[in-house]
Tab-separated table of C-alpha atoms in Angstrom:
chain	number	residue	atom	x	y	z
A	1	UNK	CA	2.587	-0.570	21.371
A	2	UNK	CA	2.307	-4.330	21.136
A	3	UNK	CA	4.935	-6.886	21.340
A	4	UNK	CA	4.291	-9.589	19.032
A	5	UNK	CA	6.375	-12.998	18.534
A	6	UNK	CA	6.669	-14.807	15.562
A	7	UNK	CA	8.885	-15.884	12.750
A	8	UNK	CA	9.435	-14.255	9.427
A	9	UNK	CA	6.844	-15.258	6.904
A	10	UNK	CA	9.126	-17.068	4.393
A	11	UNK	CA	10.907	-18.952	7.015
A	12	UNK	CA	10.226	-22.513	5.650
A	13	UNK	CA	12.287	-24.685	8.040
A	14	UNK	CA	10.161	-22.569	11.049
A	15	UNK	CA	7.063	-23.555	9.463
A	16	UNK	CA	7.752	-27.159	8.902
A	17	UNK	CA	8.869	-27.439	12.810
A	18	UNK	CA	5.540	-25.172	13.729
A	19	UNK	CA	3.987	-28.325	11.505
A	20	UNK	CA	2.014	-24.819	9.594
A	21	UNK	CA	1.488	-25.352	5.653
A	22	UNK	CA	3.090	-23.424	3.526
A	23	UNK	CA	0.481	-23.283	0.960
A	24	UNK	CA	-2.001	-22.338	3.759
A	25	UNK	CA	0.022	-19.235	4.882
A	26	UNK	CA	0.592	-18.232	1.545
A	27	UNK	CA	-3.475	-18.335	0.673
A	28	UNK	CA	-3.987	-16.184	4.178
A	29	UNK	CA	-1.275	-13.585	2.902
A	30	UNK	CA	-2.791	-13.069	-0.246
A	31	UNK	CA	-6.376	-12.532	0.717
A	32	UNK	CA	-5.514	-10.366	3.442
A	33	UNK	CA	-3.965	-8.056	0.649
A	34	UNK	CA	-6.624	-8.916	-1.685
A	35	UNK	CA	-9.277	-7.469	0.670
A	36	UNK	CA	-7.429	-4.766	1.256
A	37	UNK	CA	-6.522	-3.307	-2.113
A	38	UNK	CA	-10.019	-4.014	-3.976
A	39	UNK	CA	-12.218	-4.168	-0.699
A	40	UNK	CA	-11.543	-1.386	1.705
A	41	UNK	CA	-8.515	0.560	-0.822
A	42	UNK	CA	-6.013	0.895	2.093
A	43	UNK	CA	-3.041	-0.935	1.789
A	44	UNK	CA	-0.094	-1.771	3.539
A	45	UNK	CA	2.581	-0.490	1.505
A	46	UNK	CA	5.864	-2.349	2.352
A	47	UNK	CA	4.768	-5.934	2.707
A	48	UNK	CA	8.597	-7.536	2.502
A	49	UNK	CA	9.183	-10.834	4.452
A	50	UNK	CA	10.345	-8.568	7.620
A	51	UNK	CA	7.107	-7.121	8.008
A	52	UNK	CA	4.965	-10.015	7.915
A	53	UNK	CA	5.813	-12.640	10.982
A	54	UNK	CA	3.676	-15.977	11.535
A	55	UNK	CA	2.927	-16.721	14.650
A	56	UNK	CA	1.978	-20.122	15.395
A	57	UNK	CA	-1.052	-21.200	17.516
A	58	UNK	CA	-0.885	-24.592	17.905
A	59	UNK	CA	-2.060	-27.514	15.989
A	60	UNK	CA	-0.949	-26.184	12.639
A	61	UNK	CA	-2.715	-23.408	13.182
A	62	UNK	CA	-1.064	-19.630	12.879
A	63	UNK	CA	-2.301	-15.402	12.864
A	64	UNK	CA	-0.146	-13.264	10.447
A	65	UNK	CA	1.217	-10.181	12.403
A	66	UNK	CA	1.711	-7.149	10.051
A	67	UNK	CA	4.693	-4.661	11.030
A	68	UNK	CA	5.917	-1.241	10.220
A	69	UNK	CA	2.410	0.960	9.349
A	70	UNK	CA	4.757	4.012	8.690
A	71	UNK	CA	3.454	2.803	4.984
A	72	UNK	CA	-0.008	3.291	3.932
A	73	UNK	CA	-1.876	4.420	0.791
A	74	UNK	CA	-5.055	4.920	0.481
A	75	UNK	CA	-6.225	4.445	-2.982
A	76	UNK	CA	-8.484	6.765	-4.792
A	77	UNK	CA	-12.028	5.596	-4.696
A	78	UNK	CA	-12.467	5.751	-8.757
A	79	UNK	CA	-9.557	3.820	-9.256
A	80	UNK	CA	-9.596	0.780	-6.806
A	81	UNK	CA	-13.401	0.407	-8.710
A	82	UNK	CA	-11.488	0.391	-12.168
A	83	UNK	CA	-9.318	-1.625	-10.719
A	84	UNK	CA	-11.843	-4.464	-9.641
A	85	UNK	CA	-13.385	-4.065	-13.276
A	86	UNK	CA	-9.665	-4.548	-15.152
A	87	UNK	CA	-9.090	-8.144	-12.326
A	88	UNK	CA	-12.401	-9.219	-13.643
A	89	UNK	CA	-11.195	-8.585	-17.134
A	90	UNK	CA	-7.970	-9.935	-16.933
A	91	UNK	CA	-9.588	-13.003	-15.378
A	92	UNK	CA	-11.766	-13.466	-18.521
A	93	UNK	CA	-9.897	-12.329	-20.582
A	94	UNK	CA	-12.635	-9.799	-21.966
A	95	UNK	CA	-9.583	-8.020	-24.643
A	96	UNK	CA	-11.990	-4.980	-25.280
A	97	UNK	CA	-12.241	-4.331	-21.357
A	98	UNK	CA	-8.587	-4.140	-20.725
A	99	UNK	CA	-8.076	-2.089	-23.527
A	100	UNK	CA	-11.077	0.560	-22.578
A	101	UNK	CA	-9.600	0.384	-19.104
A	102	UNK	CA	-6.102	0.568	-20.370
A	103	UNK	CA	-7.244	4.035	-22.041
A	104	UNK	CA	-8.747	5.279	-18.344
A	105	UNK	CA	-5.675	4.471	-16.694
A	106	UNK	CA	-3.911	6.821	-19.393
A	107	UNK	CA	-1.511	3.893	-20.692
A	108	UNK	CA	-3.209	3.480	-23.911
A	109	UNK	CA	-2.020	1.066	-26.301
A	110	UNK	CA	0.346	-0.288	-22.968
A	111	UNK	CA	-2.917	-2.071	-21.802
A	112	UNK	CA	-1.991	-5.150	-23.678
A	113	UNK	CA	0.399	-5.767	-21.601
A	114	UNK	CA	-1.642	-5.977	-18.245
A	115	UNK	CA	-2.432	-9.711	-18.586
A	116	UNK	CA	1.749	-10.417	-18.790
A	117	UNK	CA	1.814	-8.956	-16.068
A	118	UNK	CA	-0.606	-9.335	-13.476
A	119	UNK	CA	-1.247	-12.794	-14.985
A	120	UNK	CA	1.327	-14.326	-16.916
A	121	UNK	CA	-0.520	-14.435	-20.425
A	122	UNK	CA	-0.930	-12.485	-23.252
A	123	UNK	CA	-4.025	-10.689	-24.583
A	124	UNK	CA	-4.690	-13.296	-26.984
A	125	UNK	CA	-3.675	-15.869	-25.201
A	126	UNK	CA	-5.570	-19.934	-25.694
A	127	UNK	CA	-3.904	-20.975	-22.418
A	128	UNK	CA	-5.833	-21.618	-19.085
A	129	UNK	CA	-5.480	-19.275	-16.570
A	130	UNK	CA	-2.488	-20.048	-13.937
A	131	UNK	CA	-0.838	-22.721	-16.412
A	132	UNK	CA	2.232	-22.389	-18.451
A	133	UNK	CA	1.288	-20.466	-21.391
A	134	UNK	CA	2.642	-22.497	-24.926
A	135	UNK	CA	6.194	-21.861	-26.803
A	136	UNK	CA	4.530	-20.483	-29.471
A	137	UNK	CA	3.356	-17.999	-26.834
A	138	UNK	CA	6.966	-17.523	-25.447
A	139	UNK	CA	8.139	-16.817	-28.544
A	140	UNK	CA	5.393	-13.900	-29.428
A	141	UNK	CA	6.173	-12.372	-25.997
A	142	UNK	CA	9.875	-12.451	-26.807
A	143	UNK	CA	9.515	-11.212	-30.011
A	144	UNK	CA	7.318	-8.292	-29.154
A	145	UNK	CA	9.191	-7.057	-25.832
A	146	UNK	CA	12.653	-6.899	-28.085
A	147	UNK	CA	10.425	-4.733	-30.645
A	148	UNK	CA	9.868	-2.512	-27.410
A	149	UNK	CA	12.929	0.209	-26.463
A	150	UNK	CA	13.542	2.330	-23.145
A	151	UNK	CA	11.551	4.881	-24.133
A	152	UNK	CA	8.571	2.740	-24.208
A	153	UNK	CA	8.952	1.520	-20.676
A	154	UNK	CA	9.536	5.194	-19.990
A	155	UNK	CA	6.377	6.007	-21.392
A	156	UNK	CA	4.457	3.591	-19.518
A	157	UNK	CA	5.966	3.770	-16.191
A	158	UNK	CA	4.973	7.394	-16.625
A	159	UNK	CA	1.379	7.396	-17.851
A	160	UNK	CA	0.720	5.416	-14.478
A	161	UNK	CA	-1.583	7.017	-12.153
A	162	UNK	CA	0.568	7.306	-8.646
A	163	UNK	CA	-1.864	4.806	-7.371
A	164	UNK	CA	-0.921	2.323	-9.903
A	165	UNK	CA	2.460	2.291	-9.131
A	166	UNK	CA	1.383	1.242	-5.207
A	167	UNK	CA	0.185	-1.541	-6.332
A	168	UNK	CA	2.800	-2.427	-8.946
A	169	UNK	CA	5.086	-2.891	-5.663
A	170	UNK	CA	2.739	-4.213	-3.259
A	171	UNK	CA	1.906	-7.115	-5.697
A	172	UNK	CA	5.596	-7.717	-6.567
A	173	UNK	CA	6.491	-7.776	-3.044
A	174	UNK	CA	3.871	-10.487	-2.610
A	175	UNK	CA	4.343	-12.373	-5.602
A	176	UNK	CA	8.080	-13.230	-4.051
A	177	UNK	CA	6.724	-14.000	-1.040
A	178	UNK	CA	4.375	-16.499	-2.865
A	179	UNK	CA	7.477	-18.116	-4.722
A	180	UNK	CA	9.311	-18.281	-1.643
A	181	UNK	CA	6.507	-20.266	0.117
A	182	UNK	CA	5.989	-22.758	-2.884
A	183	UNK	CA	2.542	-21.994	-3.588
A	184	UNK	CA	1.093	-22.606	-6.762
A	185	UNK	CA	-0.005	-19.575	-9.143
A	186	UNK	CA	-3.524	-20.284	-8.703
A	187	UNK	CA	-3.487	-19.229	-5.280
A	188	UNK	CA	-3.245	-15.359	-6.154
A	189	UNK	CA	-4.720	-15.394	-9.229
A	190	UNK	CA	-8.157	-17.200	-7.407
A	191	UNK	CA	-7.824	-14.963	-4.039
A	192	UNK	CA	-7.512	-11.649	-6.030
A	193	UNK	CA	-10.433	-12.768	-8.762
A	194	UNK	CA	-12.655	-13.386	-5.785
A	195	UNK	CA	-11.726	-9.967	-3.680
A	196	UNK	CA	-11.864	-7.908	-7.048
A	197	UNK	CA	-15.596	-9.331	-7.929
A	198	UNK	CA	-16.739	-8.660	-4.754
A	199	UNK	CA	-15.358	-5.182	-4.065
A	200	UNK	CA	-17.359	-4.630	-7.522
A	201	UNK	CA	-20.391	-5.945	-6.003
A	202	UNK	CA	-20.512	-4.327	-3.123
A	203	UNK	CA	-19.865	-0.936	-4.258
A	204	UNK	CA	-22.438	-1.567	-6.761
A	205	UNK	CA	-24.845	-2.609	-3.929
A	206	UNK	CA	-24.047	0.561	-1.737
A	207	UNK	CA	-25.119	2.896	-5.075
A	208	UNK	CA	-27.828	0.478	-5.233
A	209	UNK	CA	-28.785	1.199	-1.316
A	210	UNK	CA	-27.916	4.910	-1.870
A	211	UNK	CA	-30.348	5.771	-4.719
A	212	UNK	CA	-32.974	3.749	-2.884
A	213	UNK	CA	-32.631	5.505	0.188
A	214	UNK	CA	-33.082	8.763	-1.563
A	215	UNK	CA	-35.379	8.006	-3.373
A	216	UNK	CA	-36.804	7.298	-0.150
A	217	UNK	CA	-36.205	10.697	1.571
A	218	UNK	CA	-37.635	12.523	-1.500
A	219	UNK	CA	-40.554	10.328	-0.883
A	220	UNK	CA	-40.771	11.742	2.401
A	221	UNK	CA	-40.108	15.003	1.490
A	222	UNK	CA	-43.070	15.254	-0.660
């Protein structure tokens, strides 16, 4: 047991006495989850603003102090891979990728909806990533979510793999935190791109070391 002092994480008038940024907190909170959902696939599972203190160290600088690790999933090894492969998608918007991942998550034709929701744009969207996306846009999305009826949300919700629905929460969680803070989209959107390409890369590079190290031993073998 530690004791450990600090202020809640979305205390703004704390942080502005503490002379700590915001934006700067905001950017540390999200790459500490980012690492841990597409890097290592253990995640803290109820990241709300009374788990999370700061805890100033001087000169505008701060640690973040996680609480309450009653909550932890560990996420299936396959999926946290797919899952780096569908942030790189969504982050290109490469429309055949989410939809082939869509159909290995099991939510089919639901996948088009994964960039409205993780990013705020549609599948076919001509806006930049982390602006507003265009009326015109608005107006498709509104159309086609009125088209949809309970059971389709149902349906969805359901065809989620368990894992799925961690992260659903986790990132929701966060995502208020973020507002609460100030900080701009960007800042989740970049910190999650960067985590999900390299937890791609670096499993790739451990098959990579793995079939060269047995290659290796057969080598030996022989």
């Amino acid at each position: 047991m530690e004791f450990c002092t600090g202020h809640k994480v979305d205390d703004l008038d704390f942080l502005r006495k503490a002379d700590i940024s915001p934006t700067k907190v905001a950017k540390a909170l999200i790459e500490l989850f980012g690492e841990m959902i597409f890097i290592h696939g253990f995640v803290h599972g109820d990241p709300h603003p009374g788990n999370i203190l700061v805890s100033p160290r001087g000169q505008g600088r701060f640690s973040l102090v996680l609480l309450d690790h009653g909550i932890y999933k560990e996420l299936d090894p396959k999926f946290r891979l797919d899952y780096c492969k569908l942030w790189k998608a969504l982050i290109s918007l490469d429309v055949q990728k989410i939809l082939e991942l869509g159909e290995q998550f099991g939510v089919g034709k639901y996948a088009k909806y994964f960039p409205l929701i993780f990013t705020g744009r549609t599948i076919d969207s001509k806006s930049a990533l982390g602006t507003q996306i265009s009326g015109e846009e608005k107006t498709r999305i509104k159309q086609d979510l009125n088209s949809l009826g309970m059971d389709d949300i149902s349906s969805f919700m359901e065809s989620l793999p368990p894992d799925f629905l961690v992260i659903l929460r986790t990132d929701g969680l966060l995502r208020s935190i973020l507002g609460n803070l100030g900080a701009p989209r960007h800042v989740r959107l970049l910190a999650y791109a960067k985590c999900a390409i390299y937890g791609h890369e670096e499993q790739s590079r451990l098959e990579s070391e793995l079939a060269r190290l047995l290659v290796q031993f057969n080598d030996y073998k022989h």
